[in-house]
Coordinates of C-alpha atoms in Angstrom, one line a residue:
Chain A
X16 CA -19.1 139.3 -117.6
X17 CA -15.4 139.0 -118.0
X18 CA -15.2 139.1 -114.0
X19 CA -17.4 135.6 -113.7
X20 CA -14.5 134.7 -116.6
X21 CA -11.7 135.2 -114.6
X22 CA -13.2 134.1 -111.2
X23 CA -14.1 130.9 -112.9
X24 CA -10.7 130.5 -114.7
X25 CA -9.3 131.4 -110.7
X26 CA -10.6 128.2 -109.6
X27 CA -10.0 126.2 -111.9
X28 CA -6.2 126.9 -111.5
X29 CA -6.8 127.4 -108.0
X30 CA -8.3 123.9 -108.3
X31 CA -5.2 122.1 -109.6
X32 CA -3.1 124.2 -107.3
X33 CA -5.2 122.9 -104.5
X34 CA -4.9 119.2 -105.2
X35 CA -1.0 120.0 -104.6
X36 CA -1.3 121.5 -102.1
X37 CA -3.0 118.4 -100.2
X38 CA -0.5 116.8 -100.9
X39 CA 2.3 119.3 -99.0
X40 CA -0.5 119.6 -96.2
X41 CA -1.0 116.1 -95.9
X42 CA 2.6 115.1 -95.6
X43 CA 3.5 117.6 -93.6
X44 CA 1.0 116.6 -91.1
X45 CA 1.7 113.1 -91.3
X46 CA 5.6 113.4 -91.5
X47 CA 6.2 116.6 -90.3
X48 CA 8.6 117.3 -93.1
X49 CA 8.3 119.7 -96.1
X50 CA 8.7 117.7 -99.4
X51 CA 10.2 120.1 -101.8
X52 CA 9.9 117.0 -104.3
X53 CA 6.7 116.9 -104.4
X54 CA 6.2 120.2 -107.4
X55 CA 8.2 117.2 -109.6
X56 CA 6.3 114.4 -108.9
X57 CA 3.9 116.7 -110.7
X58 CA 6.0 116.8 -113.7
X59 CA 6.8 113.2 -113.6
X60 CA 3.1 112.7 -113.8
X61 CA 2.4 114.5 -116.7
X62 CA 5.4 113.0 -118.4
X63 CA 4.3 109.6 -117.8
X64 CA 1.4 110.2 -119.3
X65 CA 2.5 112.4 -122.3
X66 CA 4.9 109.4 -123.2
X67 CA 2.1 106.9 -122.6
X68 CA -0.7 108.5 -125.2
X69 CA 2.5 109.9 -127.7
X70 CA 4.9 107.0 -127.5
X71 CA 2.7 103.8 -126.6
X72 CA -1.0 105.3 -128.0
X73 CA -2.6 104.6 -124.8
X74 CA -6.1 106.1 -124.4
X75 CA -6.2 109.5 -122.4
X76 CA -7.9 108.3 -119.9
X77 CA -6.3 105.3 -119.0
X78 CA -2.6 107.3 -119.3
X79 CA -4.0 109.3 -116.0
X80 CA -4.1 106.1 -113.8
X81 CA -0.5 104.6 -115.7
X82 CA 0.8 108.1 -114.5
X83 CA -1.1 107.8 -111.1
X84 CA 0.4 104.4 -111.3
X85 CA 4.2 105.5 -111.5
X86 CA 3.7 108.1 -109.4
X87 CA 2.3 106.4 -106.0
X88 CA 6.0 104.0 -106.4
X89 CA 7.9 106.7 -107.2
X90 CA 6.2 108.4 -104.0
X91 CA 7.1 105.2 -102.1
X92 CA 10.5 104.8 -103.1
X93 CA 11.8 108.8 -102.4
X94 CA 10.3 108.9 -99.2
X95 CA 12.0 105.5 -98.1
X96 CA 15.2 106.0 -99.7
X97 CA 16.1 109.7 -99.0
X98 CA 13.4 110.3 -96.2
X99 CA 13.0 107.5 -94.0
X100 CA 17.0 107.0 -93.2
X101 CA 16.7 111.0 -91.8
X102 CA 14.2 109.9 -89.3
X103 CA 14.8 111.6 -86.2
X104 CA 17.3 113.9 -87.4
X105 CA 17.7 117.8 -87.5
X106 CA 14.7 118.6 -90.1
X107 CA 17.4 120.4 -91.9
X108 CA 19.0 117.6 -93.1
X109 CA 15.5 116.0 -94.5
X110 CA 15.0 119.9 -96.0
X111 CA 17.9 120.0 -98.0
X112 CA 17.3 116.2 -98.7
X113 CA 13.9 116.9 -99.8
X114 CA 15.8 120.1 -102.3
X115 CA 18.0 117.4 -104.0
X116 CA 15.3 115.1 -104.8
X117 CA 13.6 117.9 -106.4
X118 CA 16.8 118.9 -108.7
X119 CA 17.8 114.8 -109.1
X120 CA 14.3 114.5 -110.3
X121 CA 14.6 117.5 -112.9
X122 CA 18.0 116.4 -113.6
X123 CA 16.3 112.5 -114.6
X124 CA 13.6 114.4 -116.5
X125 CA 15.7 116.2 -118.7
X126 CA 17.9 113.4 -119.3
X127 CA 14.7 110.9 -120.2
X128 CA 12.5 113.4 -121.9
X129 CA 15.3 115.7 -123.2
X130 CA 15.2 119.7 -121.9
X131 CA 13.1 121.0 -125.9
X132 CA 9.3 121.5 -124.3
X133 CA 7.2 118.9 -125.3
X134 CA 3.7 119.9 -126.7
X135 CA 0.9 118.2 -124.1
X136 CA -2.5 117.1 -125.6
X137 CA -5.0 117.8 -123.5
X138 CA -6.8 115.2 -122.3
X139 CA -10.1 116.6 -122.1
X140 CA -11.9 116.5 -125.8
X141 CA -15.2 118.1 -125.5
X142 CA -15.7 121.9 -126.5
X143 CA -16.1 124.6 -124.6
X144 CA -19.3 125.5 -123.8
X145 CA -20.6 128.7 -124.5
X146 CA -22.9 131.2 -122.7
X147 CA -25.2 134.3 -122.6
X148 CA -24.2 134.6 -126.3
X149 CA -20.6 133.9 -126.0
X150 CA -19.9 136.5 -123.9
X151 CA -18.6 133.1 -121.1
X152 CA -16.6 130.8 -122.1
X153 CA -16.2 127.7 -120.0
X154 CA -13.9 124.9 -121.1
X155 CA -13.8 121.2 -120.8
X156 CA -10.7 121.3 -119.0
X157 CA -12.0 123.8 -116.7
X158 CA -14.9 121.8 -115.7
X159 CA -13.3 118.8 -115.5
X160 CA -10.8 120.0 -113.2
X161 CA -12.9 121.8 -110.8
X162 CA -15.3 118.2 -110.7
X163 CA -11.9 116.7 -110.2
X164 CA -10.6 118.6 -106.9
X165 CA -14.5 118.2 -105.6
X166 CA -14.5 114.6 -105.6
X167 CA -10.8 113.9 -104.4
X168 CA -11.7 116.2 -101.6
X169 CA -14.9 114.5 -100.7
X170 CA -13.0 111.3 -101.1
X171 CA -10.1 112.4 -99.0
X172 CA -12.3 113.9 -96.2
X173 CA -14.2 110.2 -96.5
X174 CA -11.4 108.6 -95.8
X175 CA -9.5 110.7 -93.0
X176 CA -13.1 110.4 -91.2
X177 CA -14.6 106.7 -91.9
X178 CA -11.5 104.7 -93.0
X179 CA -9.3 102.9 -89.7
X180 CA -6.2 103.8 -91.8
X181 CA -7.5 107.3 -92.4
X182 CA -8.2 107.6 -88.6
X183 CA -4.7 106.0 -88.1
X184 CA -3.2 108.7 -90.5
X185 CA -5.0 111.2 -88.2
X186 CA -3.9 109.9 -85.1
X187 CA -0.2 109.6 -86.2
X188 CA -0.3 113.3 -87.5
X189 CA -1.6 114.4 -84.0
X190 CA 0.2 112.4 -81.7
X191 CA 3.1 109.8 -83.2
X192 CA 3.9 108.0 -80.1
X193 CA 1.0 107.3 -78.7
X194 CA -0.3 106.6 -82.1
X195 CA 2.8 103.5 -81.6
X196 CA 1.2 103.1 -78.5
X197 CA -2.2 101.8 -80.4
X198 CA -0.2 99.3 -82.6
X199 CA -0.1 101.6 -85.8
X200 CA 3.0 100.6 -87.6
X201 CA 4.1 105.0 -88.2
X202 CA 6.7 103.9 -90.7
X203 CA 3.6 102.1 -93.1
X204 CA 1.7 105.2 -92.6
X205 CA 4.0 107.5 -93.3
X206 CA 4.7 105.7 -96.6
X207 CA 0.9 105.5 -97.5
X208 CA 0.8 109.3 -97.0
X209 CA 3.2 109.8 -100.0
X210 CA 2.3 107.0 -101.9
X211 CA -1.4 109.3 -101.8
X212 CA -0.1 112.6 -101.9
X213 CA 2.0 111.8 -104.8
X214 CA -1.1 109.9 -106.9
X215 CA -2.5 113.4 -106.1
X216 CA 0.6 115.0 -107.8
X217 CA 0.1 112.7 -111.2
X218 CA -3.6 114.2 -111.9
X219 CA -2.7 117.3 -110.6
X220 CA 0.2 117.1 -113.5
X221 CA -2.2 116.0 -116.1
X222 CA -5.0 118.6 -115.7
X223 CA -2.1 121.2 -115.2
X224 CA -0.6 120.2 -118.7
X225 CA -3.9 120.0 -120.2
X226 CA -4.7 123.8 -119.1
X227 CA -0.8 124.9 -119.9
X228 CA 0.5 122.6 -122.6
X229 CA 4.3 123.0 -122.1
X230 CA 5.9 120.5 -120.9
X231 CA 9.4 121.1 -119.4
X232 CA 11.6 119.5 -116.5
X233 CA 11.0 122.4 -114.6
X234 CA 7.1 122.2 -115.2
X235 CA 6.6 121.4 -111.6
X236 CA 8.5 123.8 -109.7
X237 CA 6.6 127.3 -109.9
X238 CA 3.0 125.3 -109.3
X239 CA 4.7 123.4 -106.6
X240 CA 5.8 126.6 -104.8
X241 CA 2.7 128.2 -105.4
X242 CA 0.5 125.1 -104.0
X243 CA 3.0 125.0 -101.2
X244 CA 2.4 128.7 -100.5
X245 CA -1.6 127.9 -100.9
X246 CA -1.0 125.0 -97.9
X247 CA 0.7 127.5 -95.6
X248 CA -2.0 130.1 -96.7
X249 CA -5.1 127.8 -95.7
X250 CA -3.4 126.5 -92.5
X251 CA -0.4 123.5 -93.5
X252 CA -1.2 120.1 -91.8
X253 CA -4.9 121.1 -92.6
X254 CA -6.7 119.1 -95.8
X255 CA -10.0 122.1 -96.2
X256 CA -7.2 124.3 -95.5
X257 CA -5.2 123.1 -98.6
X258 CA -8.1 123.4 -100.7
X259 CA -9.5 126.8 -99.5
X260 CA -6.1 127.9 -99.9
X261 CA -5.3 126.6 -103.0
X262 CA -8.7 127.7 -104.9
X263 CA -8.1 131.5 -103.3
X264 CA -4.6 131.6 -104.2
X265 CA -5.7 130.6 -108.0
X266 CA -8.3 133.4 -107.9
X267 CA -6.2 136.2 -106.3
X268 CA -3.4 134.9 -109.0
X269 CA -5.7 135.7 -111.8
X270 CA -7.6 138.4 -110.6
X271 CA -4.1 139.9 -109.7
X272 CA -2.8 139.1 -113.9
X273 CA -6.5 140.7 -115.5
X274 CA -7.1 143.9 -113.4
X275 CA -3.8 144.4 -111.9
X276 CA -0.1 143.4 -113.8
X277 CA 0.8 140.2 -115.1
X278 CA 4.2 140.8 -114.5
X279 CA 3.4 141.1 -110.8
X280 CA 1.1 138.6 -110.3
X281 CA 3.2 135.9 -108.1
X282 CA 4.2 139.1 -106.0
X283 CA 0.8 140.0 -105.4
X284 CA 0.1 136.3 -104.1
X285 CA 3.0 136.6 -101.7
X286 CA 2.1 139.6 -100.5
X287 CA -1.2 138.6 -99.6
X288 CA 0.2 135.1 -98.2
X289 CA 2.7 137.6 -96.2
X290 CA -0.8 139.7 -94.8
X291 CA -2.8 136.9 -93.9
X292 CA 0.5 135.4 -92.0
X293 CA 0.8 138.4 -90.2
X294 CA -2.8 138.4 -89.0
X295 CA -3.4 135.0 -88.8
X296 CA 0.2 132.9 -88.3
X297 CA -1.2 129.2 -88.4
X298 CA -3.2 130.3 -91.4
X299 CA -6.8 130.4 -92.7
X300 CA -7.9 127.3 -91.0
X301 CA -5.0 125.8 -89.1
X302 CA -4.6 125.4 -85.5
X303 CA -3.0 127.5 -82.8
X304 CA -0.5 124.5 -81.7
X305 CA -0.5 124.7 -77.8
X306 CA 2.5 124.5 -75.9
X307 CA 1.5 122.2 -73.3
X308 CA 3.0 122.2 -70.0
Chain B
X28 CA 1.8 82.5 -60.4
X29 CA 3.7 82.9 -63.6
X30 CA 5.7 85.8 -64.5
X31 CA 4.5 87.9 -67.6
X32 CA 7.2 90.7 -67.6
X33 CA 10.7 90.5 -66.4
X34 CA 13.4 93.5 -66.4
X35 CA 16.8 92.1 -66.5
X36 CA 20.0 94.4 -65.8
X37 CA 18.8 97.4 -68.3
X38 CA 20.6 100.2 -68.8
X39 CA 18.8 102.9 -70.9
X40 CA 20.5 106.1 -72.0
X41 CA 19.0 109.3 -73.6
X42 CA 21.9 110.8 -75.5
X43 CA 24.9 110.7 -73.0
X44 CA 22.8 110.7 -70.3
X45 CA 22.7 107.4 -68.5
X46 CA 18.6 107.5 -67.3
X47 CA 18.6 103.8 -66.0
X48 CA 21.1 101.6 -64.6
X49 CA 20.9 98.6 -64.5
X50 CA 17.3 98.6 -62.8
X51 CA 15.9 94.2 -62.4
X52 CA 12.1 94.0 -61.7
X53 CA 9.5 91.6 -62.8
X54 CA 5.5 91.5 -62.4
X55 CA 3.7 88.7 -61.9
X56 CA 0.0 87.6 -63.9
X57 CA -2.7 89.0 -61.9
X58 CA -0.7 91.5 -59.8
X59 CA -0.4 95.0 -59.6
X60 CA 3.0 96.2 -59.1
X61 CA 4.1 100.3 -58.3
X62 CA 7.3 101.8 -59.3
X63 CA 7.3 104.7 -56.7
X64 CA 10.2 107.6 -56.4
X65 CA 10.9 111.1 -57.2
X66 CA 10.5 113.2 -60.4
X67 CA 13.4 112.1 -63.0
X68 CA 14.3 108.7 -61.0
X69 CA 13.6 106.8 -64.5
X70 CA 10.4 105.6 -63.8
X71 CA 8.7 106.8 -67.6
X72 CA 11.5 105.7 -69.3
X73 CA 11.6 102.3 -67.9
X74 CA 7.7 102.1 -69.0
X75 CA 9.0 103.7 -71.9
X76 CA 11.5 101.4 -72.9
X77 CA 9.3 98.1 -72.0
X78 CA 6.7 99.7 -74.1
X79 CA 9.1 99.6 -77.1
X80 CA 9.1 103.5 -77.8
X81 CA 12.9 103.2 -76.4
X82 CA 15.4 100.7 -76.7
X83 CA 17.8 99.7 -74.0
X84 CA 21.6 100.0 -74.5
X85 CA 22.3 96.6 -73.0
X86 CA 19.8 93.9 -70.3
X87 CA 16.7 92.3 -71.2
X88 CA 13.4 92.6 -71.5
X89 CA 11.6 89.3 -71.3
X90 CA 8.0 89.6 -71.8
X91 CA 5.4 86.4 -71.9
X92 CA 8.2 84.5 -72.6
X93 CA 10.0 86.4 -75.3
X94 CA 12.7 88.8 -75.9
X95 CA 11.2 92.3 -76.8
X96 CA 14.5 94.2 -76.1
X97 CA 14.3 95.7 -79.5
X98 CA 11.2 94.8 -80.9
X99 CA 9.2 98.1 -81.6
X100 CA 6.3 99.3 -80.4
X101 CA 3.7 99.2 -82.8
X102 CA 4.2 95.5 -82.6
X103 CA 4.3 95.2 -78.7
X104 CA 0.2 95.7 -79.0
X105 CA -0.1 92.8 -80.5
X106 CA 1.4 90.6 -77.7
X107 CA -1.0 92.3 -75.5
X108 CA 0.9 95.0 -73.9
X109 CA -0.7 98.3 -73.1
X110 CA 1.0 101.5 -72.1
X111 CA -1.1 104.7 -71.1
X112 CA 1.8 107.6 -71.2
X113 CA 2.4 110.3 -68.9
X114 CA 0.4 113.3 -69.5
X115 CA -3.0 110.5 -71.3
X116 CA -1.8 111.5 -74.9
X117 CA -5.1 111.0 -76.2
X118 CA -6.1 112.1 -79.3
X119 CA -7.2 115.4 -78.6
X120 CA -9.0 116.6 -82.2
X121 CA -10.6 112.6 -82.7
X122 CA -14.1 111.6 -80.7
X123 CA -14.2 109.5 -77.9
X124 CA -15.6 107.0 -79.8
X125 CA -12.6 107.2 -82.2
X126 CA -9.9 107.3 -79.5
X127 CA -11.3 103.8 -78.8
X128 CA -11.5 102.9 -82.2
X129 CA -7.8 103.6 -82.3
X130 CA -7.6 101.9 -78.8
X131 CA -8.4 98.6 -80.8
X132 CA -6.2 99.4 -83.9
X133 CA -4.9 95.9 -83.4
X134 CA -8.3 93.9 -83.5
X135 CA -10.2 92.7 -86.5
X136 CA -12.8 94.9 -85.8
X137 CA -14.3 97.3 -83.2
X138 CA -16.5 94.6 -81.0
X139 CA -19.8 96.2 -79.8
X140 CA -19.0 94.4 -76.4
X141 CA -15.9 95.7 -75.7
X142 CA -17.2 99.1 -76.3
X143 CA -20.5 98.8 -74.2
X144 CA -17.5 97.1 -71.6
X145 CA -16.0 100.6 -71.5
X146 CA -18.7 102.7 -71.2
X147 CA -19.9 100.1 -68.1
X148 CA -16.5 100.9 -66.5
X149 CA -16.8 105.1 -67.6
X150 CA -19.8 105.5 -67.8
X151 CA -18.9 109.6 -68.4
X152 CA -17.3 108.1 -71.8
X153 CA -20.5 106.5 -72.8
X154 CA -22.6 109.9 -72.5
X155 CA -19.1 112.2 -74.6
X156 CA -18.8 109.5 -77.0
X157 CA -19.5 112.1 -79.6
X158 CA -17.4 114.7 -78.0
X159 CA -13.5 116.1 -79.5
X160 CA -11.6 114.3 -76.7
X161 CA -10.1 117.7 -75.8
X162 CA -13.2 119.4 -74.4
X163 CA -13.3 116.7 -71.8
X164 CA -11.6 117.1 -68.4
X165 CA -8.6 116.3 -66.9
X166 CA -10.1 113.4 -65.2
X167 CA -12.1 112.1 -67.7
X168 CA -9.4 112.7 -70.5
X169 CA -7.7 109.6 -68.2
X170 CA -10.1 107.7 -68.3
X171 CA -10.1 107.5 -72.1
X172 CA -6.6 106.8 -72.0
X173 CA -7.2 104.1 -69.7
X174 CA -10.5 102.5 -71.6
X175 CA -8.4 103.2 -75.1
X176 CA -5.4 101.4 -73.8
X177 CA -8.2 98.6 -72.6
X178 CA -9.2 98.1 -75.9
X179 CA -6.3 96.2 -76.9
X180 CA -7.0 93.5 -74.2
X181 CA -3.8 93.5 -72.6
X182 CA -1.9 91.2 -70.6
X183 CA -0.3 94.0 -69.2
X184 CA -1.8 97.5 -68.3
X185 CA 1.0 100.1 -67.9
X186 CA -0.4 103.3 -66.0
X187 CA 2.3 106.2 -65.7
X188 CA 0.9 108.5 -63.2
X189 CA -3.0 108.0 -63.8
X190 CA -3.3 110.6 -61.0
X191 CA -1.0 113.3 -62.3
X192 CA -3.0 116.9 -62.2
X193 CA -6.1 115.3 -61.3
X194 CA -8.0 116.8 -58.0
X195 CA -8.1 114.0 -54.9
X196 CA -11.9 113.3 -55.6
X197 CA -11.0 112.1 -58.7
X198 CA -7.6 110.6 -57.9
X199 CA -9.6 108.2 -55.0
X200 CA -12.3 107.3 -58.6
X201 CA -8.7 106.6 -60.7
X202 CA -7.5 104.5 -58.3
X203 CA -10.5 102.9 -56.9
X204 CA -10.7 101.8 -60.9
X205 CA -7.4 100.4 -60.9
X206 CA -8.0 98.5 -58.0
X207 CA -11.8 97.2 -60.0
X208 CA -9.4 96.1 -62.9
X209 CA -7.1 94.4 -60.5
X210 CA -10.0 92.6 -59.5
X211 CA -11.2 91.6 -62.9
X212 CA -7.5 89.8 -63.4
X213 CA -5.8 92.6 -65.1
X214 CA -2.3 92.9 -64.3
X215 CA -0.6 96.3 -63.9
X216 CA 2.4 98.1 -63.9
X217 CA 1.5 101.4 -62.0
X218 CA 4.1 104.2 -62.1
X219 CA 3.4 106.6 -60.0
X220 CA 4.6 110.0 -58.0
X221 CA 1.7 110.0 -55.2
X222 CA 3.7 106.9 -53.0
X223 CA 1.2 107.1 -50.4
X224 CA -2.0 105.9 -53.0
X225 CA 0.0 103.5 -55.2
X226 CA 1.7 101.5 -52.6
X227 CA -2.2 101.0 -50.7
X228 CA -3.2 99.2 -53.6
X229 CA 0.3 97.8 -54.8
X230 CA 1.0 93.6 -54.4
X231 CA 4.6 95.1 -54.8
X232 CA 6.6 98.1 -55.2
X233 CA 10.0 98.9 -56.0
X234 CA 11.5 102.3 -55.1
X235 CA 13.3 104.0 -57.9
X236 CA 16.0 106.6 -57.0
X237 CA 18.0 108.5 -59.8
X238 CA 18.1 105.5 -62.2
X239 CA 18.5 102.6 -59.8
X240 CA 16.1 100.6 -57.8
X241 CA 16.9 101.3 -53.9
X242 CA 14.1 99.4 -52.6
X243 CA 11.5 96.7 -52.6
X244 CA 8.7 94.5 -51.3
X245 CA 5.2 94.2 -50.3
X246 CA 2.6 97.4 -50.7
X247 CA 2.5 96.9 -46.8
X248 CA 5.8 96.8 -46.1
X249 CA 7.1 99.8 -47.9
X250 CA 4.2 101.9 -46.6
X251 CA 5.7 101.3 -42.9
X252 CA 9.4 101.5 -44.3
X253 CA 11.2 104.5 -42.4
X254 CA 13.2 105.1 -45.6
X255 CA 10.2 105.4 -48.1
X256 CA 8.1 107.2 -45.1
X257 CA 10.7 109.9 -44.8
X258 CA 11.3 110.5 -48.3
X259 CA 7.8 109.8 -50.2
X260 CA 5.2 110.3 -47.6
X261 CA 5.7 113.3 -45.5
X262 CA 7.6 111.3 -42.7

């Protein structure tokens, strides 16, 4: 029994770390850039809405969209003022770019929210719920995460399929000047990438803290490598890649701290990220990129 | 006839390298007009740069009355010019149907006529609409690009090399559609490597020779020219 345990406390982390990671995927394919910021937009998130339930007694709930909120204009404004100006150049420069915002937004953090671990209240309140005579435990925030990640991915997928500006978003990823070519203004869709990627980020935040209470400036950085890992793992640029990635890399991560080491577990992720790499380079469900001639 | 595009003295550089100079032309409504010459004369990048993906470094580029020297491209769409690229650039993972869809980004909505308008003209498109664009063939794969870029309604069609890797059966059906749309009122901007094709359907042409334009006039007349015999159609 404690194996269905862990598999289903696998996705649920897996879960989170998915949402993330559609965020890396989706602005890589969009941009082509890798936003190293985007693991503290998380933490931003969950800030926001820690301040907004502790500091202004906002309801739970409605501290999720406030942090979704802040998030989708702090999304905005990074990507047009440190992004947008390196368009065109060596993606080096937007790399390293994309490494400061990460430490300016730490460095911000800390300053606001001081660098003492604040205590997150999780926003889920039901109780677990108990089975085959409490043998399975399966909590609220569990559940609500993994129903979370289902509908933003059906919801994503909806829109990337059905929506013009979805099919825009596509078209850009695939081809960005002949995407021009059709009238799509790339600049406004580049932007609407992060402003969603980084809404993304602020529930991802919330349902992190609510599984892991501690709230620190650095909060974002390990689950932010870890969802970019899961990104590259399913196939970056892909959005089911993101989330098959993500939800495997959360069950190999806890499958790796219960039977294997704890100590170990992030190497044991890496090492299997390294394998599949090796076998499959574009990853579990990206595409072989042609060369065309 | 009025003139809907004019070139005027532009000079477009990639880098250091100077890719245009100085190259004047203008197209006419209802006309089609060729740009003819060798590989790496400047002919893409003068599409290129009326299309709005480039920028020249100094002349102008007048179209339907206005200045669109630097305006971008996203934005040139919506004064109804259409560019098909070199090479189709469809969208390879999106339907048919959605490459036309994106084909009329610009309009309010997808119109059920311009569509079934398409499918009249490619009738091949109409039976793939379903199909990932990049399963279809080389020939078929242009005319998407063509019907996507028709989408738009354009003022001005620019084709650069429609018939570039196609086999002659389906060159003569590319052309043979050009010349239908020609007919319809569409006026084009035909760039094109295979001299011999473009300047039989051609109003004008201008001969394009690293950069600069060495050459001009009627179709006709530059299909009997010695100069553009010897070097563009096998003497």
């Amino acid at each position: 029994m404690s194996f269905l345990q862990y598999l289903i406390n696998g996705i649920s982390i897996g879960a989170v770390y998915a949402i993330i990671a559609l965020g890396y995927t989706m602005v890589y394919g969009i941009a082509k850039m890798l936003n190293f910021a985007h693991g503290d937009v998380i933490m931003v998130g969950a800030y926001i809405s820690f301040s907004a339930t502790n500091y202004l007694g906002v309801p739970a709930v409605l501290s999720i969209f406030i942090a979704m909120a802040v998030c989708t204009i702090l999304g905005i404004i990074i990507e047009g003022l440190a992004y947008k100006p390196l368009r065109g150049t060596s993606s080096l420069a937007v790399l390293i770019t994309a490494i400061g915002v990460s430490y300016f937004l730490q460095n911000a953090a800390q300053l606001i929210w001081g660098a003492t671990p604040k205590n997150f209240t999780s926003i889920v309140t039901s109780a677990p719920i108990s089975l085959f005579g409490g043998q399975l435990t399966i909590t609220g925030e569990v559940i609500i995460t993994i129903v979370a990640s289902a509908v933003i991915m059906l919801a994503l997928h909806f829109f990337t399929t059905k929506t013009k500006i979805g099919k825009a978003m596509r078209a850009v990823s695939e081809d960005r000047d002949a995407a021009q070519l059709m009238g799509i203004n790339v600049n406004r869709t580049i932007s609407t990438t992060f402003a969603i990627g980084s809404a993304l980020a602020a529930i991802a935040g919330v349902l992190l803290c609510s599984t892991v209470p501690t709230l620190q400036p650095t909060t974002g950085s390990m689950p932010g490598i870890r969802a970019f890992t899961a990104a590259v793992f399913g196939g970056i640029g892909s959005i089911p890649g993101a989330m098959l990635g993500g939800i495997l890399l959360g069950v190999i991560e806890t499958f790796s701290k219960a039977y294997l080491s704890s100590q170990f577990s992030d190497a044991i992720v890496f090492l299997v990220l390294i394998i599949v790499l090796l076998v499959k380079p574009a990853g579990l469900l990206g595409k072989q990129v042609q060369e065309k001639v | 006839m009025s003139t809907i595009l004019s070139v005027e003295d532009m000079h477009v550089y990639y880098g250091a390298i100077h890719a245009v100079k100085g190259v004047s032309f203008d197209v006419g409504e209802g006309e089609i007009v060729a740009l003819i010459g060798a590989n790496g004369a400047g002919k893409s990048t003068i599409l290129k740069t009326v299309s709005g993906l480039l920028h020249p470094r100094s002349g102008n580029v007048i179209f339907d009355g206005k200045n669109i020297s630097h305006t971008d491209a996203h934005k040139l769409v919506r004064h109804g010019l259409a560019h098909v690229p070199e090479g189709r650039r469809i969208f390879l993972q999106m339907t048919v149907q959605d490459n036309l869809e994106m084909g009329a980004f610009t309009q309010k909505d997808v119109s059920k006529e311009d569509l079934e308008r398409m499918f009249t003209l490619f009738p091949r498109l109409k039976e793939r609409r379903k199909q990932i664009a990049g399963t279809l063939s080389g020939g078929e794969q242009q005319m998407l690009a063509m019907s996507r870029a028709l989408m738009s309604h354009p003022k001005l069609l620019m084709l650069d090399e429609p018939s570039m890797g196609l086999a002659p059966i389906l060159v003569d059906q590319i052309f043979d559609i050009i010349q239908e749309l020609h007919d319809a009122g569409t006026t084009i901007l035909l760039v094109e490597q295979n001299a011999s094709k473009a300047l039989q359907i051609a109003d004008r042409a201008y001969v394009l020779e690293t950069g600069s334009i060495t050459l001009s006039g009627t179709g006709a007349e530059l299909a009997v020219s010695d100069e553009v015999r010897k070097a563009y159609l096998g003497g």
